[in-house]
Short mmCIF file of C-alpha atoms in Angstrom, two decimals:
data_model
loop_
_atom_site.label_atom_id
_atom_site.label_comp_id
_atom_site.label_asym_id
_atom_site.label_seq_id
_atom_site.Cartn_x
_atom_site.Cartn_y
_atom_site.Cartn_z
CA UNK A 131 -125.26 -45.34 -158.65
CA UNK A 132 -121.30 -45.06 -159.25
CA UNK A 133 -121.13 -48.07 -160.72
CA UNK A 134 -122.29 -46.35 -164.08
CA UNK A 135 -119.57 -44.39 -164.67
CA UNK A 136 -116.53 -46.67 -164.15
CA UNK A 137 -114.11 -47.47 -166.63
CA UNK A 138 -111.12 -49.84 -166.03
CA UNK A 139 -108.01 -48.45 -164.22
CA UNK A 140 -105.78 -49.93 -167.09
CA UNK A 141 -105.85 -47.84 -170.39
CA UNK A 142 -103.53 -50.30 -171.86
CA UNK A 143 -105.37 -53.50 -171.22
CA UNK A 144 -107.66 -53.32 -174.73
CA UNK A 145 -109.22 -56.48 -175.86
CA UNK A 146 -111.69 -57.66 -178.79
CA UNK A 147 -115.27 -57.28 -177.69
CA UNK A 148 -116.29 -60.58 -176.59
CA UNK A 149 -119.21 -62.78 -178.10
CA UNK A 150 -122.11 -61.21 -176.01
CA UNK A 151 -123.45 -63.48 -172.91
CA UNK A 152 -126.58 -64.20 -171.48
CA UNK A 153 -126.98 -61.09 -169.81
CA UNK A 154 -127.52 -58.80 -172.96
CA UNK A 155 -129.26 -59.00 -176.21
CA UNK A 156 -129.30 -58.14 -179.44
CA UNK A 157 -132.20 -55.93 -181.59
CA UNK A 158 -132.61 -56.86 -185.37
CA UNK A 159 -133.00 -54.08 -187.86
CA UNK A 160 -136.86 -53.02 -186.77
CA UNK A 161 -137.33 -54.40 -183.79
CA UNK A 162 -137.85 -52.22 -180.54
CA UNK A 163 -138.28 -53.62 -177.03
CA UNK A 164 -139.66 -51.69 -173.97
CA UNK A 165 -138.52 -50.93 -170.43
CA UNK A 166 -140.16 -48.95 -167.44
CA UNK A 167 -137.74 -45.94 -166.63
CA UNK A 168 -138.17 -44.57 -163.11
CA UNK A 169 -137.62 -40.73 -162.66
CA UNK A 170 -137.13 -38.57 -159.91
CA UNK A 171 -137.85 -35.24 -161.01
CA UNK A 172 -137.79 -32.23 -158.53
CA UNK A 173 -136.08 -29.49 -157.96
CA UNK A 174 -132.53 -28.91 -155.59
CA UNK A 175 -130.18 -25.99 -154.74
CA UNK A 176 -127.23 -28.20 -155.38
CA UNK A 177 -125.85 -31.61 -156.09
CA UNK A 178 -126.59 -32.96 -152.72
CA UNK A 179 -130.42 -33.19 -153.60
CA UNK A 180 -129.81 -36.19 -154.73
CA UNK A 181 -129.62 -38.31 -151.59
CA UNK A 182 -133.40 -38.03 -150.56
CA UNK A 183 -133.26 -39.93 -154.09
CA UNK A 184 -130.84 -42.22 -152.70
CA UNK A 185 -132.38 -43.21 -149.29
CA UNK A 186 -135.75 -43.72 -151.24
CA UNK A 187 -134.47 -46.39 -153.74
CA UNK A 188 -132.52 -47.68 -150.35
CA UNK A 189 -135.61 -48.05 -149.18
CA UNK A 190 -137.13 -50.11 -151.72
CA UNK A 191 -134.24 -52.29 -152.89
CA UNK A 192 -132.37 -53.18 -149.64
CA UNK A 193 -131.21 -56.63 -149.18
CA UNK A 194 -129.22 -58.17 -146.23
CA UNK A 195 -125.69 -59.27 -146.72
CA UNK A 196 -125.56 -63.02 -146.25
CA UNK A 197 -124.89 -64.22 -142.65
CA UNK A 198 -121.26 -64.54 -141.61
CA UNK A 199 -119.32 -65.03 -138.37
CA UNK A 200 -119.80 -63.07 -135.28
CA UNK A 201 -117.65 -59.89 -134.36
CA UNK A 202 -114.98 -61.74 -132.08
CA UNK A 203 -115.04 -64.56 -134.34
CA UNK A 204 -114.57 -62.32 -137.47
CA UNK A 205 -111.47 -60.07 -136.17
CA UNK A 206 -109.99 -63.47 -134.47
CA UNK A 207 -109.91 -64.99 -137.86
CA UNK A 208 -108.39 -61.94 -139.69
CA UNK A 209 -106.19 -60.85 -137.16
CA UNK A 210 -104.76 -64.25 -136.56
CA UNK A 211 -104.52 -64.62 -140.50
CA UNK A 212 -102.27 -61.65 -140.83
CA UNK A 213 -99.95 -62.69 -137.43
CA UNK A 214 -98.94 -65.61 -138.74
CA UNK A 215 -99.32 -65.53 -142.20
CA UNK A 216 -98.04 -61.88 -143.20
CA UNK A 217 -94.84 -60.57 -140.81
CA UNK A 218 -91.84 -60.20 -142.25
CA UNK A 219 -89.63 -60.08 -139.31
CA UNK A 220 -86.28 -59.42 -141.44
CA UNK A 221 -87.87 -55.82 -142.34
CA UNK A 222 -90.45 -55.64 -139.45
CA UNK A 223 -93.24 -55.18 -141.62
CA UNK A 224 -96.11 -56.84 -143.14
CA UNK A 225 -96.44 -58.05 -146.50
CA UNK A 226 -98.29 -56.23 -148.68
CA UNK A 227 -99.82 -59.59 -150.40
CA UNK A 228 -99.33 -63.10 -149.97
CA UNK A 229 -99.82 -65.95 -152.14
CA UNK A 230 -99.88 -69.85 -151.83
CA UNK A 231 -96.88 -70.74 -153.66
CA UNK A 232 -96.27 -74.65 -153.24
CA UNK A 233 -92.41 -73.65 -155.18
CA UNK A 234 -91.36 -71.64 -152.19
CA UNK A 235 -89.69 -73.52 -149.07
CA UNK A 236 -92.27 -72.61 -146.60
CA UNK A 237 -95.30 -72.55 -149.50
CA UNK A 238 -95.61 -68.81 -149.24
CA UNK A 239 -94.61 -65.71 -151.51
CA UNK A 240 -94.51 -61.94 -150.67
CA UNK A 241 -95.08 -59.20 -152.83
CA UNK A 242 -93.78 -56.66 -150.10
CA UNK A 243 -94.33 -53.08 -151.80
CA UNK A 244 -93.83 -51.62 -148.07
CA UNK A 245 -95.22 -48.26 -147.17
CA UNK A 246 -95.55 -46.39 -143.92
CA UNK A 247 -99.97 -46.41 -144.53
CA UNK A 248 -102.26 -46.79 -147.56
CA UNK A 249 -102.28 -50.74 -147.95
CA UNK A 250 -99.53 -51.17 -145.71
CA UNK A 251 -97.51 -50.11 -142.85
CA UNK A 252 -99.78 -47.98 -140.43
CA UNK A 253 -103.02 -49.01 -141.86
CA UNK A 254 -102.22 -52.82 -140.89
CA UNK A 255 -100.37 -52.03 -137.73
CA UNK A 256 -102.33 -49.87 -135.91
CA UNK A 257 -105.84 -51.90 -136.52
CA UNK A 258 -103.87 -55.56 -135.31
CA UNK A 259 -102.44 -53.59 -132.47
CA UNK A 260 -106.49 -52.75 -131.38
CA UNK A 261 -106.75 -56.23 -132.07
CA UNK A 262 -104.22 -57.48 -129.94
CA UNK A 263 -105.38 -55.32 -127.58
CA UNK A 264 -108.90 -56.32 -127.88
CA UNK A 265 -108.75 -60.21 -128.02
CA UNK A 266 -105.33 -59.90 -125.25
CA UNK A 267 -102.97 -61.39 -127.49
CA UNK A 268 -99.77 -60.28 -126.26
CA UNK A 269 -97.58 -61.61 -129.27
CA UNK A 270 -99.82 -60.14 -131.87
CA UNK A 271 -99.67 -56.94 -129.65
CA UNK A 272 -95.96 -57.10 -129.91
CA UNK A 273 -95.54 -57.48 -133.78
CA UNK A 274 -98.12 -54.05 -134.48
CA UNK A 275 -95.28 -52.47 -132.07
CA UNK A 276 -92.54 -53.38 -133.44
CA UNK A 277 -93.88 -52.11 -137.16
CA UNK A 278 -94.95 -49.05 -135.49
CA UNK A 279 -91.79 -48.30 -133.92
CA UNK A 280 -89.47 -48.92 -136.65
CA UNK A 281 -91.64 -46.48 -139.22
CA UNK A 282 -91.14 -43.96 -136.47
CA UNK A 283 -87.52 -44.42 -135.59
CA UNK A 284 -86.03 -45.23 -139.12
CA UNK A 285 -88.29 -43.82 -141.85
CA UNK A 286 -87.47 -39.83 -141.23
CA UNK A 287 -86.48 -37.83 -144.36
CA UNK A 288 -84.34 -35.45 -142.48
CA UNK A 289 -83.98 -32.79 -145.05
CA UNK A 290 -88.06 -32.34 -145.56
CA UNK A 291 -88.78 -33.12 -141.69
CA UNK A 292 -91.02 -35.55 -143.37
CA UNK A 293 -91.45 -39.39 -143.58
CA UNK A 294 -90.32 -41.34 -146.41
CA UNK A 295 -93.32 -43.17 -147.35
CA UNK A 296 -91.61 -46.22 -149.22
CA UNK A 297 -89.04 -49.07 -148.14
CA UNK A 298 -87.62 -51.39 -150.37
CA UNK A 299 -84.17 -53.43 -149.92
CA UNK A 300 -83.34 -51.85 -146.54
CA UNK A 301 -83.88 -48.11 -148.12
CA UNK A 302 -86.66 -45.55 -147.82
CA UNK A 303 -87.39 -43.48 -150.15
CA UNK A 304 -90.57 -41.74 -151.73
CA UNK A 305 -90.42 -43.99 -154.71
CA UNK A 306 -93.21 -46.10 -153.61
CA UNK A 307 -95.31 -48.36 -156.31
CA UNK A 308 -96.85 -45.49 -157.03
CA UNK A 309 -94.44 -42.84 -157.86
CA UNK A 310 -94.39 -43.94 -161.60
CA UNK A 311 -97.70 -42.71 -162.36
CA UNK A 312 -97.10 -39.10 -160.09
CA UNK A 313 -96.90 -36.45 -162.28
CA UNK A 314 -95.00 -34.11 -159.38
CA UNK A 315 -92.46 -36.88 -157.41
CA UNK A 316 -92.41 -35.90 -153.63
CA UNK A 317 -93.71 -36.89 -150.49
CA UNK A 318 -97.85 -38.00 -150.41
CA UNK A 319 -100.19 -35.82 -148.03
CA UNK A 320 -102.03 -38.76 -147.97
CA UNK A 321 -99.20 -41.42 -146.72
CA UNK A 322 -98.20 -38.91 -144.53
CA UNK A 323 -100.79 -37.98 -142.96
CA UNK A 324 -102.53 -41.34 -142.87
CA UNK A 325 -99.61 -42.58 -141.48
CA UNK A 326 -99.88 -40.04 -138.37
CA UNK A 327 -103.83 -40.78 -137.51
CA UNK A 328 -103.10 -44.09 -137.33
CA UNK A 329 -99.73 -43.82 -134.87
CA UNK A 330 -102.64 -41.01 -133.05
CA UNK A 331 -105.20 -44.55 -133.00
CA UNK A 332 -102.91 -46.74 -131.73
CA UNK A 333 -101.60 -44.12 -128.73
CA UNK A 334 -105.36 -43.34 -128.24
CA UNK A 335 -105.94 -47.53 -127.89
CA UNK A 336 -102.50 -48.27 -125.87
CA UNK A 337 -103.63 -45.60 -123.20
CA UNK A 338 -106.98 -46.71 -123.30
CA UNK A 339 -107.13 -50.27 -122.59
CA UNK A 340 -103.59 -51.07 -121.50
CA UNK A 341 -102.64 -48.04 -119.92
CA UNK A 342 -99.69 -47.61 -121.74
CA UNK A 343 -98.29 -44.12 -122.82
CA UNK A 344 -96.02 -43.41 -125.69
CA UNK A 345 -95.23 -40.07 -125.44
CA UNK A 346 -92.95 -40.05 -127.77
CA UNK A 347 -95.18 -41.29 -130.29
CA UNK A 348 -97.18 -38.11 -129.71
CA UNK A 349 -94.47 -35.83 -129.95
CA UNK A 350 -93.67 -37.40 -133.27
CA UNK A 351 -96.90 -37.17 -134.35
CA UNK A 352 -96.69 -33.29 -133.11
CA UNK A 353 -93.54 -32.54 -135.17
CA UNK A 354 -95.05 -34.01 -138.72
CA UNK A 355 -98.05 -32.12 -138.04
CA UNK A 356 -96.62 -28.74 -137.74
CA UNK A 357 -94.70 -28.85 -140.43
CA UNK A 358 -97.90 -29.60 -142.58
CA UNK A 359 -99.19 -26.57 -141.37
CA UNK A 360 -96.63 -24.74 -142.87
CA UNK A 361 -97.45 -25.96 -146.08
CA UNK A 362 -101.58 -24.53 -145.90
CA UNK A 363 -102.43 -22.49 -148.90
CA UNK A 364 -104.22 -19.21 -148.64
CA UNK A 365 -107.63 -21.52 -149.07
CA UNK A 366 -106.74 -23.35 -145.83
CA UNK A 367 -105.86 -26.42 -148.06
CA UNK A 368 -103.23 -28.84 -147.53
CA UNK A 369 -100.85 -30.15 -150.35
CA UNK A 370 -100.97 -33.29 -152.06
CA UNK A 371 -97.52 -33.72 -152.83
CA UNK A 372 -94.56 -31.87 -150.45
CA UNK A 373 -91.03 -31.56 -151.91
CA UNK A 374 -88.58 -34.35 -151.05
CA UNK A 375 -85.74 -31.74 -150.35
CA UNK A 376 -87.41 -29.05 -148.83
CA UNK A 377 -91.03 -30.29 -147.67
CA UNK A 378 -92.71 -27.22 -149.72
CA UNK A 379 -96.17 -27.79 -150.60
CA UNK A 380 -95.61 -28.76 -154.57
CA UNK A 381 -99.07 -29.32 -156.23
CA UNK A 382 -102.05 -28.82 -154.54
CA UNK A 383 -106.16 -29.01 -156.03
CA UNK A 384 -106.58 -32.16 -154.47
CA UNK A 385 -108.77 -33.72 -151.68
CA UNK A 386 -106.20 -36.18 -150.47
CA UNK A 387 -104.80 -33.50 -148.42
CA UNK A 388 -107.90 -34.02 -146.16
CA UNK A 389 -105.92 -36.52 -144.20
CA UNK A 390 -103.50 -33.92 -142.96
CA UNK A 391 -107.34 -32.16 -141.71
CA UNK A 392 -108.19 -36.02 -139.79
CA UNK A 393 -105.16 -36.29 -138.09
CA UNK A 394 -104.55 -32.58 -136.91
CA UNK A 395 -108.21 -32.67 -135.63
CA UNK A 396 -107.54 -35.90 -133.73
CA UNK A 397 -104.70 -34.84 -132.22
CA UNK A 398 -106.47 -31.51 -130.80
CA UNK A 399 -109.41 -33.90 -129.44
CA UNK A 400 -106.52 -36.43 -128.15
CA UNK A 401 -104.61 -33.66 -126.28
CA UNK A 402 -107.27 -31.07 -125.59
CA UNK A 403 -105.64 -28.53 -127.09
CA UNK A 404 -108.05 -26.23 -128.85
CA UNK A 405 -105.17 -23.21 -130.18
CA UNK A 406 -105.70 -25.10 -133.86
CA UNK A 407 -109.18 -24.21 -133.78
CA UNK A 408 -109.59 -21.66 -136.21
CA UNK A 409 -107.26 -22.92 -138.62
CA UNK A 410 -109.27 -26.55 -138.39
CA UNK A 411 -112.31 -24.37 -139.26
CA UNK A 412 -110.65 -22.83 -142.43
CA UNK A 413 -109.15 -25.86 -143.69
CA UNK A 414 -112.75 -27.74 -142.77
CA UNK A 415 -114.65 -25.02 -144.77
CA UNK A 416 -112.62 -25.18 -147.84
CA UNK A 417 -112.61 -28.67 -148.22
CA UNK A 418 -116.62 -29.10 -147.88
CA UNK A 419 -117.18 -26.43 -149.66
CA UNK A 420 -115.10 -27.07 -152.70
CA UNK A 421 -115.26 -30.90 -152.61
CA UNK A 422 -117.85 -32.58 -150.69
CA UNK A 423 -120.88 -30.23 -151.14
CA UNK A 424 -120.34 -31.36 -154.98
CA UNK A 425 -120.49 -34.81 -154.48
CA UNK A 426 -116.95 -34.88 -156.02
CA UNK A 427 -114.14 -35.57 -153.72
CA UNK A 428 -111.78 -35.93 -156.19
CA UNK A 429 -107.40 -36.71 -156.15
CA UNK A 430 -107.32 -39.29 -153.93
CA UNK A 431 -105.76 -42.17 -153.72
CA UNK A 432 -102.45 -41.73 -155.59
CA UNK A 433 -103.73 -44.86 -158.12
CA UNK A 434 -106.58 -43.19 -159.12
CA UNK A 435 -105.14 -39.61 -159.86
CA UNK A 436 -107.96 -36.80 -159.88
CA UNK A 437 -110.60 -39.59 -160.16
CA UNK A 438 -113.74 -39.57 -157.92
CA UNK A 439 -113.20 -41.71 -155.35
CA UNK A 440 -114.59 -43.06 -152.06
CA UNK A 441 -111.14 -43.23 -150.12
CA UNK A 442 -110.99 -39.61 -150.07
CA UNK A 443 -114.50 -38.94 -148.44
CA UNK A 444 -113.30 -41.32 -145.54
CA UNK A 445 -110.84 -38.80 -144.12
CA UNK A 446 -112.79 -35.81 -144.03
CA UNK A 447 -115.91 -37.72 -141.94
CA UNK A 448 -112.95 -38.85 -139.38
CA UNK A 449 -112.00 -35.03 -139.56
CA UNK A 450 -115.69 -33.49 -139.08
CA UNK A 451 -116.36 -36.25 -136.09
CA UNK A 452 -113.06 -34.81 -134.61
CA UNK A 453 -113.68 -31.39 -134.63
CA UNK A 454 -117.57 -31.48 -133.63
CA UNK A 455 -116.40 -33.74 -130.52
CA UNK A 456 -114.08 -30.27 -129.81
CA UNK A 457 -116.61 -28.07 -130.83
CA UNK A 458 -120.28 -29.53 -130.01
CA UNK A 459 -120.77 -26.95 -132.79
CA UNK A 460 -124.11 -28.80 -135.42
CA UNK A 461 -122.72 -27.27 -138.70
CA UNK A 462 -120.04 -29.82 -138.24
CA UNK A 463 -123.32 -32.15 -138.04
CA UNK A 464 -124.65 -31.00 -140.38
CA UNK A 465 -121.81 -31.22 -142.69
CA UNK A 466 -120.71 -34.59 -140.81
CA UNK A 467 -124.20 -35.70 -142.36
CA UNK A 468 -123.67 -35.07 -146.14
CA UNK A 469 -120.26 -36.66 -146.21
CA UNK A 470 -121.35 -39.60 -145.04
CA UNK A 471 -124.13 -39.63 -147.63
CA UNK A 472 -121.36 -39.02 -150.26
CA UNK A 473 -119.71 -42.29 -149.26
CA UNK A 474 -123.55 -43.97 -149.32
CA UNK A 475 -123.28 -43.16 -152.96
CA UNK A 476 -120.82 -46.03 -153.61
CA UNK A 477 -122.06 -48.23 -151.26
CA UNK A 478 -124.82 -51.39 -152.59
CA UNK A 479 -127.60 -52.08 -150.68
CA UNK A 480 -128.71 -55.29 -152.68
CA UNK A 481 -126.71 -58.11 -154.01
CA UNK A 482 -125.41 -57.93 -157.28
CA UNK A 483 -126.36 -61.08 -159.19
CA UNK A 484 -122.92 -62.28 -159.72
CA UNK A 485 -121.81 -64.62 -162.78
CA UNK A 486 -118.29 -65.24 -162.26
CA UNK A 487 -117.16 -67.63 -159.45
CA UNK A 488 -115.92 -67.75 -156.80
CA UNK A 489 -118.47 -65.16 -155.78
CA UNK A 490 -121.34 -66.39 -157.54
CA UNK A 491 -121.08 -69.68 -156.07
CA UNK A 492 -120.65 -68.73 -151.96
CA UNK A 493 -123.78 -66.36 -151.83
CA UNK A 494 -121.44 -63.96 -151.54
CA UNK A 495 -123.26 -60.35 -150.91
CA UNK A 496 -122.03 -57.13 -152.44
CA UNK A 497 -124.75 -55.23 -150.18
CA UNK A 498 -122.94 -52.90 -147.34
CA UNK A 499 -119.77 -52.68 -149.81
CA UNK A 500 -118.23 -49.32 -151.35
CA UNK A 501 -117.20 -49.54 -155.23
CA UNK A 502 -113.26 -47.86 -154.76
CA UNK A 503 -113.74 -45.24 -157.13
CA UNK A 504 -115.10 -44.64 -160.71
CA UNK A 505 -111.05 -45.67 -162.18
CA UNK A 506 -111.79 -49.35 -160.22
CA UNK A 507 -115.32 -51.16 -160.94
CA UNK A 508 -114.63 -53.12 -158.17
CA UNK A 509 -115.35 -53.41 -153.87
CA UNK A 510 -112.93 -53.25 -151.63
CA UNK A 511 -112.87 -52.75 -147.69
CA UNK A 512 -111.82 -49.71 -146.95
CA UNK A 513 -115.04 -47.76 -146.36
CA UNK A 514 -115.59 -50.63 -143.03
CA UNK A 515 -113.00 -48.21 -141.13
CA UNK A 516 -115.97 -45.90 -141.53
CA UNK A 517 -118.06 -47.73 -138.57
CA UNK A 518 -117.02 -45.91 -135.80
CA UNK A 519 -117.17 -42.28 -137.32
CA UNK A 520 -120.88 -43.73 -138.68
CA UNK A 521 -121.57 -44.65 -134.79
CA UNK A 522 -120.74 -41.71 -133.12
CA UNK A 523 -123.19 -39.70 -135.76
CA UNK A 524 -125.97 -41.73 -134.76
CA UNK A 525 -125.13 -41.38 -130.86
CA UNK A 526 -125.46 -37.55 -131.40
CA UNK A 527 -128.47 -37.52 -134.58
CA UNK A 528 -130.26 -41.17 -133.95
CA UNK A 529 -130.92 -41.73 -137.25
CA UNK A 530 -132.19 -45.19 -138.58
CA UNK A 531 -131.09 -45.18 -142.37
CA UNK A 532 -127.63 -44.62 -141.35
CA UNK A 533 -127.76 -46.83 -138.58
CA UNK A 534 -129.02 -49.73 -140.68
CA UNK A 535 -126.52 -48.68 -143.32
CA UNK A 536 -123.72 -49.11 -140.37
CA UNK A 537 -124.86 -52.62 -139.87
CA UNK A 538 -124.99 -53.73 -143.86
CA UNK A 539 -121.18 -52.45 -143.74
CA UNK A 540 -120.40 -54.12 -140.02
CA UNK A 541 -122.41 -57.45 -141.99
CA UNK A 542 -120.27 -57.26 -145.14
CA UNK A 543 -117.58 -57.50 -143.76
CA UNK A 544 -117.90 -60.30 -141.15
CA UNK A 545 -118.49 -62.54 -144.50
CA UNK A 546 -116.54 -61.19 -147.13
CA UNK A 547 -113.36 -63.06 -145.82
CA UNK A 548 -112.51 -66.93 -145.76
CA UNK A 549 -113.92 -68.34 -142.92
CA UNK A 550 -112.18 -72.03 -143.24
CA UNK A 551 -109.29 -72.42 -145.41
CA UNK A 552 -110.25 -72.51 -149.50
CA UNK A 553 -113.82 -71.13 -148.88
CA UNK A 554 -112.95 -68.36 -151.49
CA UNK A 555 -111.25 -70.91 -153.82
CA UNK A 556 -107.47 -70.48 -152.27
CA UNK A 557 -105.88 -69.24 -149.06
CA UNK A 558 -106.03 -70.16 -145.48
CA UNK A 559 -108.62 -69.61 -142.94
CA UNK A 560 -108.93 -65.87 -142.48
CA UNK A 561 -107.23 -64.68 -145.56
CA UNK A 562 -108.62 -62.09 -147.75
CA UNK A 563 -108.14 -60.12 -150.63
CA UNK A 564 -109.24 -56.57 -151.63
CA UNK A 565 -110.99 -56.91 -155.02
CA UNK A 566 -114.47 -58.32 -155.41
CA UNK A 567 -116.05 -57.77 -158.65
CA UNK A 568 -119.50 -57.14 -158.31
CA UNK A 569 -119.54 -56.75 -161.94
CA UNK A 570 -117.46 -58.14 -165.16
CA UNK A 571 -115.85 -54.55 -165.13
CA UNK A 572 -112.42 -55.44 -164.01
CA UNK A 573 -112.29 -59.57 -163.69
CA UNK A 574 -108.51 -60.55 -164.48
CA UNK A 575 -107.55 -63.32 -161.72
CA UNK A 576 -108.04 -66.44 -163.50
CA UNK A 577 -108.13 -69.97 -162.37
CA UNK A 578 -105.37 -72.41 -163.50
CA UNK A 579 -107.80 -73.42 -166.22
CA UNK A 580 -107.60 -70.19 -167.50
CA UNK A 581 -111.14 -69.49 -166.67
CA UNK A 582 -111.88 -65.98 -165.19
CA UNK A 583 -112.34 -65.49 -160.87
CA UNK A 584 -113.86 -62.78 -159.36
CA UNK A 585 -112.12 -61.99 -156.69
CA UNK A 586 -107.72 -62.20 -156.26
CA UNK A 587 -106.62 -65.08 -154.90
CA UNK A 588 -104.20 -63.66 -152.03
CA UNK A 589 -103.82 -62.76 -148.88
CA UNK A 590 -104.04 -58.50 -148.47
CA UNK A 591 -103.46 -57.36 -144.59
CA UNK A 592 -104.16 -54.15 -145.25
CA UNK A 593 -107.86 -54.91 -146.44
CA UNK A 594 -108.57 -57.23 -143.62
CA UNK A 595 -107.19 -54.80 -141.24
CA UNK A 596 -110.01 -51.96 -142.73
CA UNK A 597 -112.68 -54.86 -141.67
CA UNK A 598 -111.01 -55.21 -138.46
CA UNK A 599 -110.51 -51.66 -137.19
CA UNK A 600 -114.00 -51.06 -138.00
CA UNK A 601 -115.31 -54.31 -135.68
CA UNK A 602 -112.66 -53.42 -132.47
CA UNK A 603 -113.08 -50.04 -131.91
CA UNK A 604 -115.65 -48.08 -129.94
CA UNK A 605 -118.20 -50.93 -131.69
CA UNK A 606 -116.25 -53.20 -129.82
CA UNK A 607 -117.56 -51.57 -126.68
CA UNK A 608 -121.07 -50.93 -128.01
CA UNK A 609 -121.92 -54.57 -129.21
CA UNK A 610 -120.12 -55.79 -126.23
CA UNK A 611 -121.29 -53.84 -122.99
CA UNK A 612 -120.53 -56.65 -120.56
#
């Protein structure tokens, strides 16, 4: 149902309305035409009454995603992809895109735009390190290291006791891509934070399959987190931007902060250290209660300013699985429960009858993706990081519409990717972008014809890597019990 209030993320970008297509028509003066107009009329104590709504037309409009690859042979593909294709060993880092570029000496060119999470840096790193780890690929395993240890030994902002979040030309800084459209310049919550749940994952994976501790890494981890604390408003909510100089909380009224809620919750279950507990509640309370019992997680991600977005909601069901595995307490359920119906709202369970190629020529299926937000008409993968939080709810509440809703997103993603070289009309076997138009909303990519393509024609790590942490974590072990 989101996709009816999106408008395109580029105010600038105005054209002349184009001659209308097949899809629409046009009345003449008199005429009238007819439609049957489905209602669901009843009454609700708040916004969430509208998900029985939702499950219902679930119900009678669900359609498979097309087939794709298995699970090994899916995160193989990707993860291989970004090893070879997307390192940059000169700033130990992956590239934030890649394109075929026959003009370059090797055929390749990056668009770095380095960050330490949130389409690079930890949110590649951490997921090919569970990879590595996963499919024993020692190399691999080595490159997600190396990234994560340089963001942890280099990238500290001494005077905030933060991270930098940025990198460019052998500086970090907080002037990311983003920080032209901040209206407060500082240090993200959300990179932050984001950036410390995923050095928590990949501890959590090292010890767990390889056996490996990094203390350190946890006691890095430790230090960021407590000085978030010290930011907390009086509602128990985090900041969404700190000062660069001092680490202050600067603006706040945001749900991005959430993330500082995910990884503080994670590290209590990682270290069983339950003194947080009260303060988790607060912070827990505020942010359902002002944000997700709306239906309107707004301020999250930075590109999408105070838009309602999906990539917020995602934080805040890693948080509530956290603190219920702490807590056993069913409120956090319960609450667990209507979050991850919030994220259902932007997710398709048909397939959109797609005009534009390459998407309407592969059968490609738009059912188990999540629309970004209502600033971006478009899918992209981050809501498939989702399918372990979505498994562990249905371990505790078994639950078949969210279970088969956990399988459209596990199913979207094992075919949303190229699975030969060119299958997608460019890249190599394995590449993948992060924008697939299910609608004409926000086409731009354009063939060398000049005709339009639905779908960028790059390689994004950072978009494969939300496919593949969702496929090679406790999944992994449930699909796989041999």
């Amino acid at each position: 149902m989101r996709m009816l209030r999106c408008y395109l993320s580029n105010p600038g970008l105005v054209h002349e309305r184009a001659a209308l297509g097949e899809n629409c028509f046009e009345l003449a003066a008199g005429e009238s035409v007819g439609l049957t107009l489905e209602l669901y009329n009843y009454e609700s104590e708040s916004e969430l009454g509208i998900n029985p709504a939702l499950e219902t037309i679930y119900r009678r409009y669900h359609e498979k995603p097309r087939e794709g690859s298995d699970i090994q042979t899916t995160v193989t593909d990707l993860s291989n992809a970004i090893y070879e294709y997307a390192w940059l060993p000169e700033d130990r880092h992956y590239s934030t895109f890649v394109y075929e570029d026959a003009a370059e000496t090797d055929g390749y060119r990056y668009n770095k735009i380095i960050s330490i999470s949130w389409t690079n840096g930890m949110t590649i790193a951490a997921p090919m390190l569970m990879a590595a780890l996963r499919l024993n690929n020692e190399p691999m395993r080595q490159q997600a290291l190396s990234c994560i240890t340089n963001i942890i030994e280099n990238a500290m902002n001494p005077e905030s006791g933060l991270p930098y979040d940025a990198y460019q030309d052998g500086i970090w800084s907080v002037k990311g891509w983003w920080f032209d459209g901040m209206r407060t310049p500082g240090h993200s919550s959300y990179l932050v934070a984001q950036a410390m749940f995923y050095i928590l994952k990949s501890y959590d994976y090292e010890k767990r399959i390889r056996y490996v501790r990094h203390d350190d890494w946890l006691a890095y981890v430790k230090q960021i987190l407590d000085r978030l604390e010290c930011t907390k408003n009086t509602d128990g909510e985090y900041p969404t931007i700190l000062s660069e100089r001092t680490g202050a909380g600067l603006e706040y009224d945001a749900f991005s902060g959430v993330w500082c809620l995910a990884a503080k919750a994670y590290y209590s279950w990682l270290t069983h250290d339950e003194s947080s507990l009260d303060e988790l509640r607060r912070s827990e309370a505020h942010y359902y209660n002002t944000y997700v019992q709306h239906m309107e997680c707004y301020g999250a991600p930075l590109d999408a300013d105070k838009a309602v977005d999906s990539e917020g909601i995602l934080a805040y069901i890693k948080a509530v699985r956290f603190l219920h595995a702490l807590t056993g307490d069913e409120l956090h359920l319960d609450h667990m429960r209507d979050a991850i119906s919030y994220e259902f709202s932007f997710k398709f369970c048909y397939n959109s009858p797609i005009k534009i190629p390459p998407l309407s020529t592969l059968g490609w299926s738009s059912s188990g993706g999540s629309v970004t937000s209502v600033a971006n008409p478009h899918i992209h993968p981050m809501s498939s990081n989702l399918v372990d939080e979505l498994l562990y709810y249905v371990g505790q509440r078994d639950e078949n519409y969210v279970r088969q809703r956990m399988m459209d997103t596990i199913e979207w993603g094992c075919q949303t990717y190229n699975r030969y070289d060119q299958e997608f009309g460019y890249g190599k076997k394995g590449w993948m972008s992060e924008r697939f138009c299910h609608s004409e909303g926000l086409v731009t990519e354009k063939y060398a014809d000049g005709t339009l393509a639905s779908t960028w024609f790059c390689l994004m790590p950072w978009a494969s890597g939300s496919i593949i942490e969702g496929l090679v974590g406790d999944y992994w072990d449930y699909a796989r019990p041999e």
